[in-house]
Structures are given as C-alpha cells and as structure tokens.
Coordinates of C-alpha atoms in Angstrom, one line a residue:
M1 CA -120.0 -72.4 -109.1
K2 CA -116.7 -74.1 -109.9
I3 CA -114.4 -72.3 -112.3
L4 CA -111.4 -73.9 -113.9
C5 CA -109.0 -71.5 -115.5
Y6 CA -106.4 -73.2 -117.9
A7 CA -103.6 -70.6 -118.1
P8 CA -100.5 -71.8 -119.8
Y9 CA -99.5 -68.3 -121.0
L10 CA -99.3 -66.2 -117.8
S11 CA -96.1 -64.9 -119.1
W12 CA -98.2 -62.7 -121.5
Q13 CA -98.6 -60.4 -118.6
I14 CA -101.4 -58.1 -119.7
H15 CA -103.7 -61.0 -120.3
A16 CA -102.8 -62.6 -117.0
A17 CA -103.7 -59.3 -115.2
W18 CA -107.1 -59.1 -116.8
E19 CA -107.7 -62.8 -116.2
A20 CA -106.8 -62.6 -112.5
T21 CA -108.8 -59.5 -112.0
M22 CA -111.9 -61.1 -113.4
L23 CA -111.4 -64.3 -111.5
L24 CA -110.7 -62.4 -108.2
A25 CA -114.1 -60.7 -108.6
L26 CA -115.9 -63.9 -109.3
Q27 CA -114.2 -65.5 -106.3
A28 CA -115.3 -62.7 -104.1
E29 CA -118.9 -63.4 -105.3
G30 CA -118.6 -67.0 -104.2
A31 CA -117.1 -68.9 -107.1
E32 CA -114.6 -71.6 -106.4
V33 CA -111.7 -70.8 -108.7
R34 CA -108.8 -73.0 -109.6
Y35 CA -105.9 -72.3 -112.0
L36 CA -104.2 -74.9 -114.1
L37 CA -100.7 -73.9 -115.1
C38 CA -98.1 -75.4 -117.4
D39 CA -94.9 -76.7 -115.8
G40 CA -92.9 -77.4 -118.8
M41 CA -94.6 -80.6 -120.0
Y42 CA -94.8 -79.6 -123.7
P43 CA -91.9 -80.1 -126.1
I44 CA -93.0 -76.8 -127.8
C45 CA -95.5 -74.2 -127.0
D46 CA -97.0 -70.9 -128.1
L47 CA -94.4 -69.0 -126.1
D48 CA -91.7 -70.3 -128.4
T49 CA -91.1 -68.4 -131.6
P50 CA -88.4 -68.2 -134.2
T51 CA -87.1 -65.0 -132.5
N52 CA -87.6 -66.5 -129.0
P53 CA -86.9 -70.2 -129.3
R54 CA -86.9 -72.9 -126.6
T55 CA -83.8 -73.0 -124.4
P56 CA -83.0 -75.3 -121.5
Q57 CA -83.9 -72.6 -119.0
K58 CA -86.9 -71.1 -120.6
C59 CA -89.5 -73.4 -119.1
E60 CA -88.0 -73.0 -115.6
K61 CA -88.1 -69.2 -115.9
C62 CA -91.7 -69.3 -117.2
Q63 CA -92.8 -71.5 -114.2
A64 CA -91.1 -69.0 -111.9
V65 CA -93.0 -66.1 -113.5
Q66 CA -96.3 -68.0 -113.1
A67 CA -95.8 -69.0 -109.6
G68 CA -94.5 -65.6 -108.7
F69 CA -97.5 -63.9 -110.2
L70 CA -100.1 -66.1 -108.5
S71 CA -98.3 -66.2 -105.2
Q72 CA -99.3 -62.6 -104.6
L73 CA -103.0 -63.4 -105.2
P74 CA -105.4 -65.4 -103.1
L75 CA -106.1 -67.8 -106.0
D76 CA -105.5 -71.6 -105.9
F77 CA -103.4 -73.2 -108.6
H78 CA -102.1 -76.6 -109.7
W79 CA -99.5 -77.7 -112.2
L80 CA -100.8 -79.7 -115.2
N81 CA -98.2 -82.4 -114.8
R82 CA -99.9 -83.8 -111.8
Y83 CA -102.8 -85.0 -113.9
L84 CA -100.5 -87.1 -116.2
T85 CA -99.6 -90.7 -115.6
D86 CA -96.6 -92.8 -116.8
A87 CA -99.1 -94.7 -119.0
D88 CA -100.2 -91.4 -120.6
R89 CA -96.7 -90.5 -121.5
A90 CA -95.9 -93.9 -122.9
D91 CA -99.1 -93.8 -125.0
V92 CA -98.2 -90.4 -126.4
A93 CA -94.6 -91.4 -127.0
D94 CA -95.7 -94.5 -129.0
W95 CA -98.2 -92.4 -131.0
I96 CA -95.6 -89.8 -131.9
A97 CA -92.9 -92.4 -132.8
G98 CA -95.4 -93.9 -135.3
L99 CA -96.2 -90.4 -136.8
R100 CA -92.5 -89.7 -137.4
E101 CA -92.4 -92.7 -139.6
A102 CA -95.8 -92.2 -141.2
P103 CA -96.5 -90.8 -144.7
L104 CA -97.4 -87.1 -144.9
A105 CA -101.0 -87.8 -145.6
Q106 CA -101.4 -89.8 -142.3
V107 CA -99.7 -87.0 -140.3
E108 CA -102.0 -84.5 -141.8
R109 CA -105.0 -86.5 -140.7
A110 CA -103.5 -87.4 -137.3
T111 CA -106.0 -88.2 -134.5
F112 CA -105.4 -89.1 -130.9
D113 CA -107.9 -90.9 -128.7
G114 CA -110.3 -90.4 -131.5
Q115 CA -109.8 -86.6 -131.5
P116 CA -108.7 -84.6 -134.6
L117 CA -105.7 -83.1 -132.9
Q118 CA -104.1 -82.1 -136.3
S119 CA -106.8 -79.5 -136.8
W120 CA -106.5 -78.3 -133.2
V121 CA -102.8 -77.4 -133.5
R122 CA -102.6 -75.7 -136.9
A123 CA -103.4 -72.3 -135.6
S124 CA -100.4 -72.3 -133.4
L125 CA -98.1 -73.0 -136.5
H126 CA -99.7 -70.2 -138.5
L127 CA -99.2 -67.8 -135.6
M128 CA -95.7 -69.0 -134.7
F129 CA -94.3 -68.6 -138.1
K130 CA -96.7 -65.8 -139.3
V131 CA -97.4 -67.8 -142.5
E132 CA -100.8 -68.1 -144.3
R133 CA -100.3 -71.5 -145.8
L134 CA -98.8 -74.6 -144.2
D135 CA -96.7 -77.0 -146.3
L136 CA -96.1 -80.0 -144.1
G137 CA -93.9 -81.4 -146.9
N138 CA -91.2 -79.0 -145.5
P139 CA -89.4 -81.3 -143.0
D140 CA -88.7 -78.5 -140.5
L141 CA -92.3 -77.4 -140.4
R142 CA -93.5 -81.1 -140.2
N143 CA -91.2 -81.6 -137.1
V144 CA -92.6 -78.6 -135.4
F145 CA -96.1 -79.8 -136.3
I146 CA -95.5 -83.2 -134.7
A147 CA -94.0 -81.5 -131.7
F148 CA -97.2 -79.5 -131.2
L149 CA -99.2 -82.8 -131.7
E150 CA -97.2 -84.4 -128.9
G151 CA -97.7 -81.5 -126.5
D152 CA -101.4 -81.4 -127.2
A153 CA -101.9 -85.1 -126.9
L154 CA -100.4 -84.8 -123.4
A155 CA -102.6 -81.8 -122.7
Y156 CA -105.7 -83.7 -123.9
R157 CA -105.0 -86.6 -121.4
A158 CA -104.1 -84.2 -118.5
L159 CA -107.0 -81.9 -119.1
N160 CA -109.6 -84.7 -119.3
R161 CA -108.3 -86.0 -115.9
A162 CA -108.4 -82.5 -114.4
F163 CA -112.0 -82.0 -115.6
E164 CA -112.9 -85.4 -114.2
Q165 CA -111.4 -84.6 -110.8
H166 CA -112.7 -81.0 -110.4
Q167 CA -116.0 -81.2 -112.3
P168 CA -116.0 -77.5 -113.2
D169 CA -119.1 -75.7 -114.2
L170 CA -117.2 -73.2 -116.3
L171 CA -113.9 -73.2 -118.2
F172 CA -112.1 -69.7 -118.3
V173 CA -109.4 -69.6 -120.9
F174 CA -107.3 -67.1 -122.8
N175 CA -107.9 -67.0 -126.5
G176 CA -109.0 -70.6 -127.1
L177 CA -107.5 -70.7 -130.6
R178 CA -103.9 -71.5 -129.8
G179 CA -102.5 -75.0 -129.2
S180 CA -103.5 -76.5 -125.8
T181 CA -106.0 -73.8 -125.1
K182 CA -107.9 -75.1 -128.1
V183 CA -107.6 -78.6 -126.5
A184 CA -109.0 -77.3 -123.2
M185 CA -112.0 -75.7 -125.1
E186 CA -112.7 -79.0 -126.9
V187 CA -112.5 -81.0 -123.7
A188 CA -115.0 -78.6 -122.1
R189 CA -117.3 -78.8 -125.1
A190 CA -117.3 -82.6 -125.0
R191 CA -118.2 -82.6 -121.4
G192 CA -120.9 -80.0 -121.7
V193 CA -119.0 -77.5 -119.7
R194 CA -119.7 -73.9 -120.3
L195 CA -116.7 -72.0 -121.8
L196 CA -115.6 -68.3 -121.7
S197 CA -112.7 -67.3 -123.7
H198 CA -111.2 -63.8 -123.4
E199 CA -108.9 -61.6 -125.5
R200 CA -107.9 -57.9 -125.6
G201 CA -110.5 -55.6 -126.9
G202 CA -109.9 -52.8 -129.5
L203 CA -109.3 -50.0 -126.9
K204 CA -107.2 -49.7 -123.8
E205 CA -108.6 -51.4 -120.7
M206 CA -111.2 -53.4 -122.6
V207 CA -111.6 -57.2 -122.9
R208 CA -113.8 -59.2 -125.1
L209 CA -115.6 -62.3 -124.0
V210 CA -116.7 -65.0 -126.3
E211 CA -119.0 -67.8 -125.0
D212 CA -118.5 -71.4 -125.9
D213 CA -115.9 -70.6 -128.6
Q214 CA -112.5 -69.2 -129.3
C215 CA -111.9 -65.5 -129.3
N216 CA -112.1 -65.0 -133.2
A217 CA -115.1 -67.1 -133.6
P218 CA -117.0 -66.3 -136.8
G219 CA -120.5 -64.9 -136.5
V220 CA -119.9 -63.2 -133.1
L221 CA -119.9 -59.6 -134.6
A222 CA -123.0 -60.4 -136.7
R223 CA -124.7 -61.3 -133.4
V224 CA -123.7 -58.1 -131.8
W225 CA -125.2 -56.3 -134.8
D226 CA -128.4 -58.3 -134.7
E227 CA -128.9 -57.3 -131.1
W228 CA -128.4 -53.5 -131.5
K229 CA -129.1 -52.7 -135.2
D230 CA -132.5 -51.3 -134.3
V231 CA -131.3 -49.0 -131.5
P232 CA -130.5 -45.5 -132.6
L233 CA -127.7 -43.7 -130.8
T234 CA -128.0 -40.6 -128.7
T235 CA -125.9 -37.5 -129.4
E236 CA -123.6 -38.4 -126.5
Q237 CA -123.2 -42.0 -127.9
L238 CA -122.5 -40.7 -131.3
H239 CA -119.7 -38.5 -130.1
V240 CA -118.3 -41.3 -128.2
A241 CA -118.2 -43.5 -131.3
A242 CA -116.9 -40.6 -133.5
K243 CA -114.1 -39.9 -130.9
Q244 CA -113.2 -43.5 -130.8
L245 CA -113.0 -43.7 -134.6
K246 CA -110.8 -40.6 -134.7
G247 CA -108.5 -42.2 -132.1
L248 CA -108.2 -45.4 -134.2
A249 CA -107.0 -43.2 -137.1
E250 CA -104.7 -41.2 -135.0
G251 CA -103.3 -44.2 -133.0
T252 CA -104.6 -43.0 -129.6
N253 CA -106.2 -45.2 -126.9
L254 CA -105.4 -48.3 -128.8
S255 CA -105.0 -51.6 -127.0
W256 CA -102.2 -52.5 -129.5
I257 CA -99.4 -50.7 -131.3
R258 CA -100.1 -48.1 -133.9
Y259 CA -99.4 -49.2 -137.4
S260 CA -100.5 -46.3 -139.7
P261 CA -98.8 -42.9 -139.7
V262 CA -100.9 -40.1 -138.3
P263 CA -103.2 -38.7 -141.1
G264 CA -103.2 -35.1 -142.2
Q265 CA -101.9 -35.1 -145.9
A266 CA -105.0 -36.4 -147.8
T267 CA -105.0 -33.2 -150.0
D268 CA -101.5 -34.0 -151.1
L269 CA -102.1 -37.7 -151.9
H270 CA -102.5 -37.3 -155.6
R271 CA -99.2 -35.5 -156.0
Q272 CA -97.4 -38.0 -153.7
L273 CA -98.7 -41.0 -155.6
N274 CA -98.8 -39.3 -159.1
L275 CA -102.6 -39.9 -159.4
D276 CA -105.1 -38.0 -161.6
P277 CA -107.4 -35.9 -159.4
D278 CA -110.1 -36.1 -162.0
K279 CA -110.4 -39.9 -161.7
P280 CA -111.8 -41.8 -158.7
I281 CA -109.4 -43.6 -156.3
W282 CA -110.4 -47.0 -155.0
A283 CA -108.5 -48.0 -151.7
A284 CA -107.8 -51.7 -151.5
F285 CA -106.7 -53.3 -148.2
P286 CA -105.4 -56.9 -148.0
S287 CA -105.7 -58.7 -144.7
S288 CA -103.3 -60.5 -142.4
L289 CA -104.6 -64.1 -142.7
Y290 CA -102.2 -66.0 -140.6
E291 CA -104.3 -65.1 -137.6
F292 CA -107.3 -66.9 -139.0
S293 CA -105.9 -69.5 -141.4
G294 CA -105.6 -72.4 -138.8
D295 CA -109.2 -72.2 -137.6
P296 CA -111.4 -74.7 -139.5
A297 CA -114.5 -72.7 -138.2
H298 CA -113.8 -70.0 -140.7
G299 CA -114.1 -72.5 -143.5
T300 CA -112.5 -72.3 -147.0
P301 CA -113.6 -69.1 -148.8
E302 CA -114.7 -69.4 -152.3
V303 CA -112.5 -66.4 -153.3
S304 CA -109.0 -66.5 -151.7
Q305 CA -107.1 -63.3 -151.0
D306 CA -104.9 -64.0 -154.0
D307 CA -108.0 -64.5 -156.2
W308 CA -109.4 -61.3 -154.9
L309 CA -106.3 -59.3 -155.7
I310 CA -105.9 -60.9 -159.1
A311 CA -109.5 -60.1 -159.9
T312 CA -109.1 -56.5 -158.7
I313 CA -105.9 -56.1 -160.8
G314 CA -107.7 -57.5 -163.9
F315 CA -110.6 -55.1 -163.4
A316 CA -108.3 -52.1 -163.1
T317 CA -106.5 -53.2 -166.3
R318 CA -109.9 -53.2 -168.1
H319 CA -111.0 -49.9 -166.6
P320 CA -108.3 -47.2 -166.9
E321 CA -110.9 -44.6 -165.8
I322 CA -110.3 -45.7 -162.2
Q323 CA -107.2 -45.7 -160.0
I324 CA -106.6 -48.4 -157.4
V325 CA -104.2 -48.1 -154.5
I326 CA -103.3 -51.3 -152.7
R327 CA -102.1 -50.7 -149.0
E328 CA -100.3 -53.8 -147.7
H329 CA -101.6 -54.9 -144.3
P330 CA -99.1 -53.8 -141.6
N331 CA -99.2 -57.2 -139.9
R332 CA -98.2 -59.2 -143.0
P333 CA -94.5 -59.8 -142.1
V334 CA -93.1 -60.6 -145.5
S335 CA -90.4 -58.1 -144.8
G336 CA -87.9 -57.7 -142.0
T337 CA -87.2 -60.4 -139.5
F338 CA -89.7 -62.9 -140.7
R339 CA -89.1 -62.6 -144.4
P340 CA -86.5 -65.4 -144.5
I341 CA -88.8 -67.7 -142.5
I342 CA -91.8 -67.0 -144.7
H343 CA -89.7 -67.4 -147.8
A344 CA -88.5 -70.8 -146.6
L345 CA -92.0 -72.0 -145.5
N346 CA -94.3 -70.2 -148.0
P347 CA -92.3 -68.7 -150.9
H348 CA -95.5 -68.1 -152.8
E349 CA -96.5 -65.5 -150.3
V350 CA -93.4 -63.5 -150.8
A351 CA -93.4 -64.0 -154.5
F352 CA -97.0 -62.7 -154.7
Q353 CA -96.2 -59.6 -152.8
Q354 CA -93.2 -59.0 -155.0
M355 CA -95.6 -59.2 -158.0
L356 CA -97.8 -56.5 -156.4
E357 CA -94.8 -54.3 -155.9
T358 CA -93.5 -54.5 -159.4
Q359 CA -96.1 -55.7 -162.0
L360 CA -99.3 -53.6 -161.5
P361 CA -100.9 -51.8 -164.4
P362 CA -100.4 -48.0 -164.8
N363 CA -103.6 -47.0 -162.9
M364 CA -102.6 -49.0 -159.8
R365 CA -100.2 -48.1 -157.0
Y366 CA -98.8 -50.3 -154.2
L367 CA -98.1 -48.9 -150.8
G368 CA -96.0 -51.1 -148.5
S369 CA -96.7 -51.5 -144.9
K370 CA -93.8 -49.2 -143.9
S371 CA -95.0 -46.4 -146.3
A372 CA -95.1 -43.0 -144.6
I373 CA -98.5 -42.3 -146.3
S374 CA -101.3 -42.8 -143.8
S375 CA -103.9 -45.3 -144.6
Y376 CA -106.5 -42.8 -143.4
D377 CA -105.3 -40.2 -145.8
L378 CA -105.7 -42.7 -148.5
I379 CA -109.3 -43.4 -147.3
E380 CA -110.1 -39.8 -147.1
A381 CA -109.1 -39.3 -150.8
S382 CA -110.9 -42.4 -152.1
T383 CA -114.4 -43.0 -153.5
L384 CA -114.7 -46.8 -152.9
G385 CA -113.2 -49.0 -150.3
I386 CA -112.4 -52.5 -151.1
A387 CA -110.9 -55.0 -148.7
Y388 CA -110.7 -58.8 -147.9
I389 CA -111.6 -59.2 -144.2
S390 CA -109.8 -56.2 -142.6
T391 CA -111.3 -54.1 -139.7
V392 CA -110.7 -51.1 -142.0
T393 CA -113.9 -52.1 -143.7
V394 CA -115.9 -50.8 -140.8
E395 CA -113.7 -47.7 -140.4
M396 CA -114.2 -46.8 -144.0
A397 CA -118.0 -47.4 -143.7
S398 CA -118.1 -45.1 -140.7
R399 CA -117.0 -42.3 -143.0
G400 CA -120.0 -43.1 -145.2
M401 CA -118.0 -44.8 -147.9
N402 CA -119.3 -47.6 -150.0
V403 CA -117.2 -50.7 -149.1
V404 CA -116.9 -54.1 -151.0
M405 CA -115.6 -57.0 -148.9
A406 CA -114.5 -60.3 -150.5
G407 CA -113.3 -62.4 -147.6
N408 CA -115.2 -64.8 -145.3
G409 CA -114.3 -63.0 -142.1
G410 CA -115.8 -61.8 -138.9
Y411 CA -117.6 -58.9 -140.5
R412 CA -119.7 -61.1 -142.7
G413 CA -123.4 -60.3 -142.3
L414 CA -123.1 -56.6 -141.7
P415 CA -125.4 -55.0 -144.1
F416 CA -123.5 -51.7 -144.5
L417 CA -120.7 -53.7 -146.2
K418 CA -121.3 -54.9 -149.7
S419 CA -120.3 -58.7 -149.6
A420 CA -118.9 -60.2 -152.7
F421 CA -118.0 -63.9 -151.9
T422 CA -117.7 -65.1 -155.5
L423 CA -115.7 -63.7 -158.4
A424 CA -118.9 -63.0 -160.3
A425 CA -120.3 -61.1 -157.3
L426 CA -117.0 -59.2 -157.0
D427 CA -117.0 -58.2 -160.7
Q428 CA -120.6 -57.1 -160.4
A429 CA -119.9 -55.0 -157.3
Y430 CA -117.0 -53.3 -159.1
E431 CA -119.1 -52.7 -162.2
T432 CA -121.7 -51.1 -160.0
A433 CA -119.2 -48.9 -158.2
L434 CA -118.1 -47.3 -161.5
S435 CA -121.2 -45.1 -161.3
L436 CA -120.2 -43.6 -158.0
P437 CA -119.3 -39.9 -158.2
I438 CA -115.8 -39.0 -157.0
G439 CA -115.7 -38.8 -153.2
A440 CA -119.1 -40.3 -152.8
R441 CA -120.3 -40.6 -149.3
D442 CA -123.6 -42.1 -147.9
P443 CA -124.8 -40.8 -144.4
E444 CA -126.9 -43.9 -144.0
I445 CA -123.9 -46.1 -144.3
A446 CA -122.1 -43.9 -141.7
R447 CA -125.1 -44.1 -139.4
Q448 CA -125.3 -47.9 -139.4
A449 CA -121.5 -48.2 -139.0
H450 CA -121.5 -45.9 -136.0
R451 CA -124.3 -48.0 -134.4
F452 CA -122.2 -51.1 -134.9
V453 CA -119.0 -49.4 -133.6
Y454 CA -120.7 -48.3 -130.4
A455 CA -122.3 -51.8 -129.9
W456 CA -119.0 -53.5 -130.6
F457 CA -116.8 -51.5 -128.3
H458 CA -119.2 -50.1 -125.7
R459 CA -121.9 -52.7 -125.3
W460 CA -120.2 -56.0 -125.9
M461 CA -116.7 -55.5 -124.5
L462 CA -115.9 -55.3 -120.8
H463 CA -114.3 -52.2 -119.6
L464 CA -111.7 -53.1 -116.9
P465 CA -110.1 -49.8 -115.7
M466 CA -108.9 -51.5 -112.5
V467 CA -106.0 -52.9 -114.7
E468 CA -103.8 -50.0 -115.9
M469 CA -102.2 -50.6 -119.3
P470 CA -98.9 -48.8 -119.5
T471 CA -98.0 -50.6 -122.7
P472 CA -99.9 -53.0 -125.0
F473 CA -98.0 -55.9 -123.3
T474 CA -98.1 -55.0 -119.6
G475 CA -100.9 -54.6 -117.1
K476 CA -100.7 -53.1 -113.5
F477 CA -103.4 -53.7 -110.8
R478 CA -104.8 -50.4 -109.7
F479 CA -106.3 -52.1 -106.6
R480 CA -104.4 -53.3 -103.5
S481 CA -106.8 -55.8 -102.2
V482 CA -109.9 -57.7 -103.3
D483 CA -112.0 -55.5 -101.0
E484 CA -110.7 -52.4 -102.8
L485 CA -111.5 -54.1 -106.2
M486 CA -115.0 -54.9 -105.2
K487 CA -115.8 -51.6 -103.6
S488 CA -114.6 -49.5 -106.4
K489 CA -117.6 -47.7 -107.8
E490 CA -115.6 -46.8 -110.9
T491 CA -115.3 -50.5 -111.9
G492 CA -118.7 -51.6 -110.6
P493 CA -120.9 -51.8 -113.7
D494 CA -118.8 -54.2 -115.8
L495 CA -117.9 -56.4 -112.7
E496 CA -121.6 -56.7 -112.1
R497 CA -122.2 -57.5 -115.8
L498 CA -119.5 -60.3 -115.5
R499 CA -121.2 -61.7 -112.4
R500 CA -124.5 -61.9 -114.3
I501 CA -122.7 -63.7 -117.2
V502 CA -121.1 -66.2 -114.9
F503 CA -123.6 -66.9 -112.2
D504 CA -126.9 -66.1 -114.1
G505 CA -126.0 -67.4 -117.4
A506 CA -126.5 -64.0 -119.1
S507 CA -125.2 -63.7 -122.7
V508 CA -121.8 -62.0 -123.2
I509 CA -123.7 -59.9 -125.8
P510 CA -126.1 -57.7 -123.8
S511 CA -129.7 -57.0 -125.2
P512 CA -131.2 -53.5 -125.4
S513 CA -133.9 -52.5 -122.9
L514 CA -137.4 -51.7 -124.0
A515 CA -136.7 -47.9 -123.6
E516 CA -133.7 -48.3 -125.9
R517 CA -135.7 -50.2 -128.5
R518 CA -138.3 -47.4 -128.4
R519 CA -135.9 -44.5 -128.8
D520 CA -136.3 -42.4 -132.0
D521 CA -133.5 -41.5 -134.3
G522 CA -133.7 -37.7 -134.1
D523 CA -130.2 -37.4 -132.7
E524 CA -128.8 -39.5 -135.5
V525 CA -130.7 -37.5 -138.2
A526 CA -129.2 -34.3 -136.9
F527 CA -125.7 -35.7 -136.5
F528 CA -125.4 -37.2 -140.0
G529 CA -127.4 -34.5 -141.7
L530 CA -130.1 -37.0 -142.9
S531 CA -133.0 -35.4 -144.7
A532 CA -135.7 -36.6 -142.4
A533 CA -136.3 -39.1 -139.5
R534 CA -136.5 -42.7 -140.6
P535 CA -137.7 -45.9 -139.1
P536 CA -135.3 -47.3 -136.4
F537 CA -133.4 -49.3 -139.1
V538 CA -133.3 -49.0 -142.9
A539 CA -131.0 -51.3 -144.9
A540 CA -128.0 -49.6 -146.3
T541 CA -128.2 -48.4 -149.8
A542 CA -124.6 -49.8 -150.2
L543 CA -124.2 -49.3 -153.9
P544 CA -126.4 -47.7 -156.5
A545 CA -127.8 -50.0 -159.2
P546 CA -125.5 -50.4 -162.3
S547 CA -126.3 -47.8 -164.9
H548 CA -126.6 -50.4 -167.6
A549 CA -128.8 -52.8 -165.6

C-alpha cells in the first residue's frame, strides 16, 4: 500500500498533528508513506490572507516549520519543486501572460492542460477574503485569481509527475477544497487513485474522513443518516448525544472557538427584545456561505440566502401575528477587520446586512453576531426554527422543534428537517407553521435528531485522543514513539478502524451490525416520553397540515 500525502499547509499545526498521527499508524501497519511539501513554488497560497499577507521571508519560515515538524518523525518527505521542469515553468508563465491580457470572460473560463482550473481555485478566494460572491471585474480580485491560477497550474504539472513517479494507491490530503489540495484531489480522481480527505470534527480530538471527495462534500451527512436511521439508541447513547448537544450550546468540548454566549436567560428574552409573550417567536438563522460558495459540487440553489431572507421578511410583514428574530451568523465577517475588505469586494453583502439591521417590519428583530443574547436562549423561547444551511438546524430539531431549511447544504435529505428549496415551498411551509401552538415541540423530531447526532459524531468521525488539543489551533502528541502509539489501548478502536478503511477498503461511514439493526426502541420511548414503542423508524411529522388545506 503506497500512500502519498500532499501537505502544503503543515503550518496549520493541529491538522498536521492529526495527519501525521494517522500516517504513522498506517506506516506501522505496513504502508509506504511519502509526504509532498510545498517549498515556496506558489506566488500565492491559502496561508496568505489580508491580515497575514505574503512577505519575502514568509515562505522560508513556512518551509522551516514543515521540515522541522517532519524531521522529528520517521516519515519520508519530498519538496514539490523537484517534480517541476523548466519547460513546465515556461508553459505556465506563457499561459498566465496571455490571461493577464485576456478579456474577463476568458479569464473566468480559464483552462490549463484541458483542466478547468478556474473552478478549482475559486474556493480559495472565497475563503481568503471571506466573501460570498466573487466579482472578477474588480482588478485587485482578478489579480489574486490569476495568481492562484498560476500556482495551481504549477501544482497540476508537479503533482501529475509525482503521481507518475510514485504510483500511489491512496492520496491522503487535508481538506481537499482549497487551492492546490483541490488540484491534488482532481489529479487522483483522473488517475483512479483512491482519495481520503480529512478535516477537524465537531468535538475536540475528532477528525472526519471523506472518501473520494473534499471535506464538505454534499450528500455525506445524508449517507450517514441512511446507514443509521433505523438503529435506535440505547439509554447510554442517548445521554452521550444529549450531553454533547448541551456542550455545543454551552461552548464546552468544541473543536473550534465558541461563538454564542452561554445560555440561561431565555425567560427574559421577551423583555430584552420587546416581544409579545402571547405571540409565537420564529428564530431565523442565516448561514456563512463563503465556506461553500466556491465549490461547484453544491450547485446553484433555486433560493439564494438573500431570496430566503427577503421572502421571510415579506411573510412577517403580511402576518403580524408572528414575531421573527434574525440572528446573524457569527462567522459572517461583515463587521470588524474584514468589513472594509468585503465592502470593497462585495458591497452588496454589507448593504444587505445594513438593511436587515435598519429596515425590518415592527414584528421582526435583528441580533448581530456580537449580541450578548445567546442563540440558544432564542431557540428555547421560539416555536419554529428557520435557517438557510446552518448546523443549528440539527440542534433545534434535537430539542423537538419544527425546522424549515431553505438552502441546498449538507443537511439536505434529513427527514426531520422540513426542506423548502423553492419560494413556493417556503411560503407553504411558513403558512403551515402558523398553526403550531406557542412553544410546540415534537418528541419524534427530537428522537430522529438525536439518532443523527450520535451517528454523525460518534459513528462516522474518528476519535484521536492521542493528539491533545490545548487550543483549536494546536495539537500535541500524547505518545513518545510509534510503539507507544500502536500499543495504547485507549486509542486502539479508531486506529483499527482507520486500518480497515485504508487496507481493506472499508467505508469511512461504518454500517450497523445485525444486533444493532434488531434493537428495539424502548430506551428511546422512555427517554423522549413517547406514548408507545414504534417501529425502528417513523418519518418525522415535521409540520402539521395547514388548517385551510
């Protein structure tokens, strides 16, 4: 088994620690592992940002970090430049010179060696500038776009030659969405080489693996659900899921920084926001789209986030009997350091948020991302949850809330969420929700959401406690040698699962055993206070039928 790991971002230390730990374990099991590292061959890369731009010394420091990290480990590595020729560099330089003089339409359709590089690099621009739309008519953004094209054209030539020389059976790569990691993934696909991409999980010490696609690939969560939807949870598993959900609300055990204030003031929410306690609250959660906007796999949704918000505002205007509170996504940086950047590159985004802040009807409220009010207090006080593609959809459903989702995101296909992917479907879902009693909760929705949460975090993701996580950005090996890593009983189960995935071709999404499939749902019935035991799976009631239907 030959494993090629393309790792241009070892400076992102926590990911480097997880990656190396998995590869050390696989090497100890007999795999031949080789790293490919970046030695400053790109004119721009994903480690460059507006707040941390490229400097003459930056690449040298990055190379030193990479070499220093791997020099302490028994892992072989090469620099990517060794796979480039002078002819490659000349071809790329000529191509880029032509693009600089080409009309915008040609730049936006740019191909290299017959490959659609323009679509492969877009995610990097969205992520670098944190913008949801790219206007390449902006000369500064166009120059950055062309710089990414240059780097990824060089990467395409070098990676093809590296694949040709090493003939790997497996490509192991971080993320697979950004810049040249996307190129590596496409090279592997074209050559029929199996691919595993990895990213941080939702909890500390957890990593998610995606097979033959990038880390945010659409449809993965729906496949997790399809495998495990018919398997009832035990009382112990229910408590694990409930504890985890409580931790998400309180900001404990997260693999990332906590955004929302700790909850505990739901009973005071009406006074704080000047809301009528005799009218239902609908909690609306926009999403951070720049993390998905550059990936063509997600497609173009029929209802954009702006369309969804405008339709929601229009519905609230026509129905003063409801109250809607919009909570801005904490990772939409249209304030603070990035506001001038976004205003320059996508002024529409800033103007739209200003409209939300100042022009809502009397029965709507807007909570900025820095508001001291907890999103979870808002959820607790609400009757209906509405969102675009946010993870909060699942968290609301886990509390038994009816939830309407309008965006084409990773949660599409989960039956305990009411999908409304057209404006007509959205209006129908809202009309139906008018009949919900204040504070409505459905234990069957909660049951399904808990099953999904447990499968998502505790069946699909790998638990790697051998890497300590002092902060969301740093990882520290808990083992002092490969022997210690492999002998640790604490880490055994998921390392064994990783071995089966790589050597035996097992799916990254495990399947339930026969005993699990035959388990009855008595524990769930008791936990959620359901009236009687049901078959292993019953479709969510979601929303009652409209009263006028």
